[in-house]
């Protein structure tokens, strides 16, 4: 693999939903191995499905996803998910303390290492003893990010992670994504908000109707989004 090789490659990827409708259809494209890549598009366009294919939370009906050049179907799924961590749209802290949440991801952590993880997501060490299910939305989402980082991932997937938090928490999470990218951990960030993508991303992949948009489709989405601002 060369330094400029893609992080993920999608080759004629198709995923059919339970209702029989194609959520992704013959999608081809790639995501760069550095920085923050925003996957943008209208609601229901297939962005989250594409993200979930990256760590096999979704399995393609047709086509191939490659991670650093290797078909994800050939990789052990648990190892893949340690390498490709994910933070979901709604915060998902487990019952128990902040410490319990981090130890669930990595049982070898001591309190010093756990505190360093919390500091990395801008939470104080006293969150180790806080009840994780009583945190605010922004605090819970940052704890979930710390839990994802506890396994030492090579990349972090973020699926609409600011949709249920207030503006202050949203900006904090955006700053954390930039900080991760600066430290060498690429981030793939799904959003329908082009303004957020402009603030945050080094590269953008536009998904419309289950495929990577051509220039006309991308322009139409950008124009429609700009009218909503």
JSON list of N, CA, C and O in Angstrom, two decimals, residues 138-168:
[
{"chain": "A", "resi": 138, "resn": "UNK", "atom": "N", "xyz": [-24.22, 15.65, 24.89]},
{"chain": "A", "resi": 138, "resn": "UNK", "atom": "CA", "xyz": [-22.85, 15.90, 24.43]},
{"chain": "A", "resi": 138, "resn": "UNK", "atom": "C", "xyz": [-21.82, 15.13, 25.23]},
{"chain": "A", "resi": 138, "resn": "UNK", "atom": "O", "xyz": [-20.85, 14.61, 24.67]},
{"chain": "A", "resi": 139, "resn": "UNK", "atom": "N", "xyz": [-22.02, 15.07, 26.55]},
{"chain": "A", "resi": 139, "resn": "UNK", "atom": "CA", "xyz": [-21.09, 14.31, 27.40]},
{"chain": "A", "resi": 139, "resn": "UNK", "atom": "C", "xyz": [-21.13, 12.83, 27.05]},
{"chain": "A", "resi": 139, "resn": "UNK", "atom": "O", "xyz": [-20.08, 12.17, 26.96]},
{"chain": "A", "resi": 140, "resn": "UNK", "atom": "N", "xyz": [-22.33, 12.30, 26.86]},
{"chain": "A", "resi": 140, "resn": "UNK", "atom": "CA", "xyz": [-22.48, 10.88, 26.53]},
{"chain": "A", "resi": 140, "resn": "UNK", "atom": "C", "xyz": [-21.83, 10.57, 25.19]},
{"chain": "A", "resi": 140, "resn": "UNK", "atom": "O", "xyz": [-21.18, 9.52, 25.04]},
{"chain": "A", "resi": 141, "resn": "UNK", "atom": "N", "xyz": [-21.99, 11.48, 24.23]},
{"chain": "A", "resi": 141, "resn": "UNK", "atom": "CA", "xyz": [-21.39, 11.22, 22.91]},
{"chain": "A", "resi": 141, "resn": "UNK", "atom": "C", "xyz": [-19.87, 11.26, 23.00]},
{"chain": "A", "resi": 141, "resn": "UNK", "atom": "O", "xyz": [-19.19, 10.45, 22.35]},
{"chain": "A", "resi": 142, "resn": "UNK", "atom": "N", "xyz": [-19.30, 12.14, 23.81]},
{"chain": "A", "resi": 142, "resn": "UNK", "atom": "CA", "xyz": [-17.85, 12.18, 23.98]},
{"chain": "A", "resi": 142, "resn": "UNK", "atom": "C", "xyz": [-17.35, 10.93, 24.71]},
{"chain": "A", "resi": 142, "resn": "UNK", "atom": "O", "xyz": [-16.28, 10.41, 24.39]},
{"chain": "A", "resi": 143, "resn": "UNK", "atom": "N", "xyz": [-18.13, 10.44, 25.68]},
{"chain": "A", "resi": 143, "resn": "UNK", "atom": "CA", "xyz": [-17.76, 9.19, 26.34]},
{"chain": "A", "resi": 143, "resn": "UNK", "atom": "C", "xyz": [-17.77, 8.04, 25.33]},
{"chain": "A", "resi": 143, "resn": "UNK", "atom": "O", "xyz": [-16.87, 7.19, 25.34]},
{"chain": "A", "resi": 144, "resn": "UNK", "atom": "N", "xyz": [-18.76, 8.02, 24.45]},
{"chain": "A", "resi": 144, "resn": "UNK", "atom": "CA", "xyz": [-18.81, 6.97, 23.42]},
{"chain": "A", "resi": 144, "resn": "UNK", "atom": "C", "xyz": [-17.61, 7.06, 22.49]},
{"chain": "A", "resi": 144, "resn": "UNK", "atom": "O", "xyz": [-17.07, 6.03, 22.05]},
{"chain": "A", "resi": 145, "resn": "UNK", "atom": "N", "xyz": [-17.17, 8.27, 22.18]},
{"chain": "A", "resi": 145, "resn": "UNK", "atom": "CA", "xyz": [-15.97, 8.43, 21.36]},
{"chain": "A", "resi": 145, "resn": "UNK", "atom": "C", "xyz": [-14.74, 7.93, 22.10]},
{"chain": "A", "resi": 145, "resn": "UNK", "atom": "O", "xyz": [-13.90, 7.23, 21.53]},
{"chain": "A", "resi": 146, "resn": "UNK", "atom": "N", "xyz": [-14.63, 8.25, 23.41]},
{"chain": "A", "resi": 146, "resn": "UNK", "atom": "CA", "xyz": [-13.51, 7.74, 24.20]},
{"chain": "A", "resi": 146, "resn": "UNK", "atom": "C", "xyz": [-13.52, 6.21, 24.23]},
{"chain": "A", "resi": 146, "resn": "UNK", "atom": "O", "xyz": [-12.47, 5.57, 24.13]},
{"chain": "A", "resi": 147, "resn": "UNK", "atom": "N", "xyz": [-14.71, 5.62, 24.35]},
{"chain": "A", "resi": 147, "resn": "UNK", "atom": "CA", "xyz": [-14.83, 4.16, 24.34]},
{"chain": "A", "resi": 147, "resn": "UNK", "atom": "C", "xyz": [-14.37, 3.60, 23.00]},
{"chain": "A", "resi": 147, "resn": "UNK", "atom": "O", "xyz": [-13.69, 2.57, 22.95]},
{"chain": "A", "resi": 148, "resn": "UNK", "atom": "N", "xyz": [-14.72, 4.27, 21.91]},
{"chain": "A", "resi": 148, "resn": "UNK", "atom": "CA", "xyz": [-14.27, 3.82, 20.59]},
{"chain": "A", "resi": 148, "resn": "UNK", "atom": "C", "xyz": [-12.75, 3.91, 20.46]},
{"chain": "A", "resi": 148, "resn": "UNK", "atom": "O", "xyz": [-12.11, 3.03, 19.87]},
{"chain": "A", "resi": 149, "resn": "UNK", "atom": "N", "xyz": [-12.17, 4.96, 21.05]},
{"chain": "A", "resi": 149, "resn": "UNK", "atom": "CA", "xyz": [-10.71, 5.13, 20.95]},
{"chain": "A", "resi": 149, "resn": "UNK", "atom": "C", "xyz": [-9.96, 4.16, 21.85]},
{"chain": "A", "resi": 149, "resn": "UNK", "atom": "O", "xyz": [-8.75, 3.94, 21.66]},
{"chain": "A", "resi": 150, "resn": "UNK", "atom": "N", "xyz": [-10.64, 3.58, 22.84]},
{"chain": "A", "resi": 150, "resn": "UNK", "atom": "CA", "xyz": [-9.97, 2.70, 23.80]},
{"chain": "A", "resi": 150, "resn": "UNK", "atom": "C", "xyz": [-9.36, 1.48, 23.15]},
{"chain": "A", "resi": 150, "resn": "UNK", "atom": "O", "xyz": [-8.43, 0.88, 23.71]},
{"chain": "A", "resi": 151, "resn": "UNK", "atom": "N", "xyz": [-9.84, 1.09, 21.97]},
{"chain": "A", "resi": 151, "resn": "UNK", "atom": "CA", "xyz": [-9.30, -0.10, 21.31]},
{"chain": "A", "resi": 151, "resn": "UNK", "atom": "C", "xyz": [-8.16, 0.24, 20.35]},
{"chain": "A", "resi": 151, "resn": "UNK", "atom": "O", "xyz": [-7.63, -0.65, 19.69]},
{"chain": "A", "resi": 152, "resn": "UNK", "atom": "N", "xyz": [-7.80, 1.52, 20.26]},
{"chain": "A", "resi": 152, "resn": "UNK", "atom": "CA", "xyz": [-6.71, 1.92, 19.38]},
{"chain": "A", "resi": 152, "resn": "UNK", "atom": "C", "xyz": [-7.04, 1.76, 17.91]},
{"chain": "A", "resi": 152, "resn": "UNK", "atom": "O", "xyz": [-6.26, 1.15, 17.16]},
{"chain": "A", "resi": 153, "resn": "UNK", "atom": "N", "xyz": [-8.15, 2.32, 17.43]},
{"chain": "A", "resi": 153, "resn": "UNK", "atom": "CA", "xyz": [-8.56, 2.10, 16.05]},
{"chain": "A", "resi": 153, "resn": "UNK", "atom": "C", "xyz": [-7.67, 2.82, 15.05]},
{"chain": "A", "resi": 153, "resn": "UNK", "atom": "O", "xyz": [-7.00, 3.80, 15.38]},
{"chain": "A", "resi": 154, "resn": "UNK", "atom": "N", "xyz": [-7.71, 2.35, 13.81]},
{"chain": "A", "resi": 154, "resn": "UNK", "atom": "CA", "xyz": [-6.99, 3.00, 12.71]},
{"chain": "A", "resi": 154, "resn": "UNK", "atom": "C", "xyz": [-7.83, 4.09, 12.05]},
{"chain": "A", "resi": 154, "resn": "UNK", "atom": "O", "xyz": [-7.29, 4.95, 11.35]},
{"chain": "A", "resi": 155, "resn": "UNK", "atom": "N", "xyz": [-9.13, 4.03, 12.23]},
{"chain": "A", "resi": 155, "resn": "UNK", "atom": "CA", "xyz": [-10.05, 5.00, 11.65]},
{"chain": "A", "resi": 155, "resn": "UNK", "atom": "C", "xyz": [-11.29, 5.05, 12.53]},
{"chain": "A", "resi": 155, "resn": "UNK", "atom": "O", "xyz": [-11.64, 4.06, 13.19]},
{"chain": "A", "resi": 156, "resn": "UNK", "atom": "N", "xyz": [-11.95, 6.21, 12.57]},
{"chain": "A", "resi": 156, "resn": "UNK", "atom": "CA", "xyz": [-13.20, 6.35, 13.32]},
{"chain": "A", "resi": 156, "resn": "UNK", "atom": "C", "xyz": [-14.31, 6.78, 12.36]},
{"chain": "A", "resi": 156, "resn": "UNK", "atom": "O", "xyz": [-14.16, 7.77, 11.62]},
{"chain": "A", "resi": 157, "resn": "UNK", "atom": "N", "xyz": [-15.39, 6.02, 12.36]},
{"chain": "A", "resi": 157, "resn": "UNK", "atom": "CA", "xyz": [-16.59, 6.34, 11.60]},
{"chain": "A", "resi": 157, "resn": "UNK", "atom": "C", "xyz": [-17.56, 7.09, 12.51]},
{"chain": "A", "resi": 157, "resn": "UNK", "atom": "O", "xyz": [-17.81, 6.64, 13.63]},
{"chain": "A", "resi": 158, "resn": "UNK", "atom": "N", "xyz": [-18.11, 8.20, 12.05]},
{"chain": "A", "resi": 158, "resn": "UNK", "atom": "CA", "xyz": [-19.04, 8.99, 12.86]},
{"chain": "A", "resi": 158, "resn": "UNK", "atom": "C", "xyz": [-20.32, 9.21, 12.05]},
{"chain": "A", "resi": 158, "resn": "UNK", "atom": "O", "xyz": [-20.29, 9.86, 11.01]},
{"chain": "A", "resi": 159, "resn": "UNK", "atom": "N", "xyz": [-21.42, 8.67, 12.56]},
{"chain": "A", "resi": 159, "resn": "UNK", "atom": "CA", "xyz": [-22.68, 8.68, 11.83]},
{"chain": "A", "resi": 159, "resn": "UNK", "atom": "C", "xyz": [-23.64, 9.71, 12.42]},
{"chain": "A", "resi": 159, "resn": "UNK", "atom": "O", "xyz": [-24.33, 9.44, 13.41]},
{"chain": "A", "resi": 160, "resn": "UNK", "atom": "N", "xyz": [-23.70, 10.91, 11.81]},
{"chain": "A", "resi": 160, "resn": "UNK", "atom": "CA", "xyz": [-24.62, 11.97, 12.26]},
{"chain": "A", "resi": 160, "resn": "UNK", "atom": "C", "xyz": [-24.51, 12.18, 13.78]},
{"chain": "A", "resi": 160, "resn": "UNK", "atom": "O", "xyz": [-25.52, 12.32, 14.48]},
{"chain": "A", "resi": 161, "resn": "UNK", "atom": "N", "xyz": [-23.27, 12.23, 14.29]},
{"chain": "A", "resi": 161, "resn": "UNK", "atom": "CA", "xyz": [-23.06, 12.20, 15.73]},
{"chain": "A", "resi": 161, "resn": "UNK", "atom": "C", "xyz": [-23.50, 13.48, 16.44]},
{"chain": "A", "resi": 161, "resn": "UNK", "atom": "O", "xyz": [-23.61, 13.50, 17.67]},
{"chain": "A", "resi": 162, "resn": "UNK", "atom": "N", "xyz": [-23.76, 14.55, 15.69]},
{"chain": "A", "resi": 162, "resn": "UNK", "atom": "CA", "xyz": [-24.16, 15.80, 16.33]},
{"chain": "A", "resi": 162, "resn": "UNK", "atom": "C", "xyz": [-25.66, 16.07, 16.20]},
{"chain": "A", "resi": 162, "resn": "UNK", "atom": "O", "xyz": [-26.13, 17.14, 16.58]},
{"chain": "A", "resi": 163, "resn": "UNK", "atom": "N", "xyz": [-26.42, 15.11, 15.69]},
{"chain": "A", "resi": 163, "resn": "UNK", "atom": "CA", "xyz": [-27.83, 15.38, 15.40]},
{"chain": "A", "resi": 163, "resn": "UNK", "atom": "C", "xyz": [-28.68, 15.52, 16.65]},
{"chain": "A", "resi": 163, "resn": "UNK", "atom": "O", "xyz": [-29.75, 16.14, 16.61]},
{"chain": "A", "resi": 164, "resn": "UNK", "atom": "N", "xyz": [-28.23, 14.97, 17.78]},
{"chain": "A", "resi": 164, "resn": "UNK", "atom": "CA", "xyz": [-29.06, 15.01, 18.99]},
{"chain": "A", "resi": 164, "resn": "UNK", "atom": "C", "xyz": [-28.37, 15.77, 20.13]},
{"chain": "A", "resi": 164, "resn": "UNK", "atom": "O", "xyz": [-28.67, 15.55, 21.30]},
{"chain": "A", "resi": 165, "resn": "UNK", "atom": "N", "xyz": [-27.44, 16.67, 19.79]},
{"chain": "A", "resi": 165, "resn": "UNK", "atom": "CA", "xyz": [-26.74, 17.46, 20.82]},
{"chain": "A", "resi": 165, "resn": "UNK", "atom": "C", "xyz": [-26.92, 18.94, 20.54]},
{"chain": "A", "resi": 165, "resn": "UNK", "atom": "O", "xyz": [-27.29, 19.35, 19.43]},
{"chain": "A", "resi": 166, "resn": "UNK", "atom": "N", "xyz": [-26.63, 19.76, 21.55]},
{"chain": "A", "resi": 166, "resn": "UNK", "atom": "CA", "xyz": [-26.81, 21.20, 21.40]},
{"chain": "A", "resi": 166, "resn": "UNK", "atom": "C", "xyz": [-25.64, 21.80, 20.61]},
{"chain": "A", "resi": 166, "resn": "UNK", "atom": "O", "xyz": [-24.64, 21.13, 20.35]},
{"chain": "A", "resi": 167, "resn": "UNK", "atom": "N", "xyz": [-25.76, 23.07, 20.18]},
{"chain": "A", "resi": 167, "resn": "UNK", "atom": "CA", "xyz": [-24.72, 23.66, 19.33]},
{"chain": "A", "resi": 167, "resn": "UNK", "atom": "C", "xyz": [-23.32, 23.66, 19.95]},
{"chain": "A", "resi": 167, "resn": "UNK", "atom": "O", "xyz": [-22.33, 23.46, 19.24]},
{"chain": "A", "resi": 168, "resn": "UNK", "atom": "N", "xyz": [-23.23, 23.87, 21.26]},
{"chain": "A", "resi": 168, "resn": "UNK", "atom": "CA", "xyz": [-21.91, 23.85, 21.90]},
{"chain": "A", "resi": 168, "resn": "UNK", "atom": "C", "xyz": [-21.28, 22.47, 21.80]},
{"chain": "A", "resi": 168, "resn": "UNK", "atom": "O", "xyz": [-20.10, 22.33, 21.46]}
]
